[in-house]
C-alpha angles and dihedrals in degrees: 000000000000122000088247093059093042094057092045086053093048091049093052094046095054094052119104120252092264090053090052093049087051087059092052094048090058094066116091120240111267114252083006139142090286096050090052092043094054088237096119118110113265091254095047090049091048094045088048095042094049086052092054095245091134092056102054117149116238093264093044092049091049091049088052097048089049096045088042088053095045094050094047095052089046096050107019091232131075126265106269122201132154096249089188087068100044141044132230090271101050088041092055089045097053090041085055090052105038098051091073093048124107120276097245096043092049093046084056091045092050091049094050084052091053091049087051086049092049095045090053094046093047084051094055094048095053090045089053096048095053 
């Protein structure tokens, strides 16, 4: 782990719960409006597309939208998963399971997913710079 990544993780871990939830609320919905409008960051678009979220069939898209809404209503932040480490089937499965979790447990899980995303993005930046 790089010093930058370690500092980032220490910063997040030191945040109060409200700060951690603020970080989670900054993330776009998976397979949501931003993906379809083309307004995601290039990194998010690549990650969601690589997981197959840009090619959901109508029933998958409907289920994803319903579960995303339910999740956001329950927790107050969107469902976060490292799309690059999953495919659409595993993302839907985890969303179905995690929507029923305890709030504190899900906040912690979301933060761990943010850390995975950051790790992969920092790794990609390092590779591109070499």
